[in-house]
Amino acid sequence: MSDNSAHSHNEFGFSLAVRPSANQLAFGNAPYDEWISPWGEVIARFHRTRGGFLVRFPDRADFIIDVATRVVACTPASKGSPEDAATLYENCIVPLISNHQSGLHVHGSAVEINGCANIFVGPSRRGKTTLAAALAARQHALLSEDAVDLRRLADGTYMVATSRPVVRLFPDSAGMLLGELPENQGSDGKICLGRVDGISFADTAVPLGKIFLLGPGTSPEVQISPLGPAQSLAELMQHAFVLDVEDRERLRAHFCRMATLASSVDSYLLDYPRDFGILPEVVQAIVSHCPPER
Amino acid sequence: MISLSEKFFICDDVVFRKVGGEIVIMHLTNGNYFGLNQVGSRVWELLGAKSPKSLREICSDIAAEFDAPGEQIESDVIALAQDLISNGLIKNEQSARDE
């Protein structure tokens, strides 16, 4: 993505048009939905437009989704950057559109361990990406850093699709993994790591293994405990990408897809102290929990 | 005050699924989730039956399926119904007619 107008197509049939950066002017109507961080910060606001939706990430980027023409127009904010807008498109807008069209994206990271994709779900800043990167730095291939694309097959099993081979971390996490700090820090303060940094990425889709829901970090040690399907469903729905919360039929259908997922896959609550020093132990516990299929 | 003779219906703004033997309910308007235990899940299924049953009939069915004193069952079913009403998940016959 660049400042120049460009188009690219994704498999959902939407094309992306990138506009030059601009100030985010006040929008004409009140948002019908908002994403709020656990700290009360507005991450995104959702407005209706004549042709679809405007998803605004304050001081970062605007995305106008035109349902009729199937075009997503992206305008990075003056205070934002095209790179950050590209990340928002991949990690938020594509999952929102996918789920709006009967897809199944979950907010989380995914890593291949012994032939299966294991996904880590939790709120922002819970450590999903750091954990996935720690596993990928030990040659467990990363499938997704922030939005997991699940595909249900005819036999009822799931595959996890690959996403772009990058992982974005805050400097402390990146420094912990690599031992030294790379210089490619983005405008959002995160550092972008790729294959050259020793991170392993998956090249093909991988069968889904287990779902780990990240706890709040209150456990004094690494703890992995089974989670029933009902608890798993309620947790997973907290991390769904829903474009139109007022569209009852789509919301109903998405809940049912999530229920099928929760019923089909083993879920676990994973909690551990949020201390970089314990990460190798966390990685070992997860790998031991995901042995090769016999 | 809820009467055992009342019949209740699951509201339209509600979606639910039985997963792992327990019912999980989502209120489509406010996005809240509710999980019911095994007995609560059975009560929910009876509330959603094609031919609605009164709470008394539901208590009778529960008593036949679970090993618990009748008085305890009635008390628990009424408490559950009150909770479901206050969260906008079920409504009584009168409310359904008024809509």
Coordinates of N, CA and C in Angstrom, one line a residue, chain A residues 229-231 233-234 237-238 245 248 251-252 255-256 259 262-263, chain B residues 12-20 22 24-26 28-29 33:
Chain A
P229 N -17.1 -26.3 25.9 CA -17.5 -25.6 24.7 C -18.4 -24.4 25.0
A230 N -19.2 -24.4 26.0 CA -20.1 -23.3 26.3 C -19.2 -22.1 26.7
Q231 N -18.3 -22.3 27.6 CA -17.4 -21.2 28.0 C -16.6 -20.7 26.8
L233 N -17.4 -20.8 23.6 CA -18.2 -20.0 22.7 C -18.4 -18.6 23.2
A234 N -18.7 -18.4 24.5 CA -18.9 -17.1 25.0 C -17.6 -16.2 24.9
M237 N -16.9 -15.3 21.1 CA -17.7 -14.3 20.5 C -17.3 -12.9 21.0
Q238 N -16.5 -12.8 22.1 CA -16.0 -11.5 22.5 C -14.9 -11.1 21.5
V245 N -23.3 -4.8 13.8 CA -23.9 -5.5 15.0 C -25.4 -5.3 15.0
R248 N -29.3 -8.4 12.5 CA -29.6 -9.5 13.4 C -29.4 -10.9 12.7
L251 N -25.7 -11.6 12.5 CA -25.2 -11.8 13.8 C -25.6 -13.2 14.3
R252 N -26.8 -13.6 14.1 CA -27.3 -14.9 14.4 C -26.5 -16.0 13.7
F255 N -23.0 -16.2 15.2 CA -23.0 -16.9 16.5 C -23.1 -18.5 16.2
C256 N -23.9 -18.9 15.3 CA -24.0 -20.3 15.0 C -22.7 -20.9 14.4
A259 N -20.5 -21.3 17.3 CA -21.0 -22.4 18.2 C -20.5 -23.7 17.6
A262 N -16.8 -24.0 18.4 CA -16.6 -24.3 19.8 C -16.9 -25.7 20.2
S263 N -17.9 -26.3 19.4 CA -18.3 -27.7 19.7 C -17.3 -28.6 19.1
Chain B
D12 N -37.6 -12.8 20.5 CA -37.1 -12.9 19.1 C -35.7 -12.4 19.0
D13 N -35.3 -11.4 19.9 CA -33.9 -10.9 19.8 C -32.9 -11.7 20.5
V14 N -33.1 -13.0 20.4 CA -32.2 -13.9 21.1 C -31.8 -15.1 20.2
V15 N -30.5 -15.4 20.3 CA -30.0 -16.6 19.5 C -29.3 -17.5 20.6
F16 N -29.5 -18.8 20.4 CA -28.9 -19.7 21.4 C -28.5 -21.0 20.7
R17 N -27.5 -21.7 21.3 CA -27.1 -23.0 20.8 C -26.7 -23.8 22.0
K18 N -26.9 -25.1 21.8 CA -26.5 -26.1 22.9 C -25.1 -26.6 22.5
V19 N -24.2 -26.3 23.3 CA -22.8 -26.8 23.0 C -22.3 -27.5 24.3
G20 N -21.8 -28.7 24.1 CA -21.3 -29.5 25.2 C -22.3 -29.7 26.3
E22 N -24.6 -27.7 27.3 CA -25.1 -26.5 28.0 C -25.6 -25.5 26.9
V24 N -25.9 -21.8 25.5 CA -25.3 -20.5 25.5 C -26.2 -19.6 24.7
I25 N -26.6 -18.4 25.4 CA -27.6 -17.5 24.8 C -26.9 -16.2 24.5
M26 N -27.2 -15.6 23.4 CA -26.7 -14.3 23.1 C -27.9 -13.4 22.8
L28 N -29.3 -10.4 21.0 CA -28.8 -9.7 19.8 C -28.8 -8.2 19.8
T29 N -29.5 -7.6 20.8 CA -29.6 -6.2 20.8 C -28.4 -5.6 21.6
Y33 N -24.0 -12.2 26.8 CA -24.0 -13.7 26.7 C -24.5 -14.2 28.0

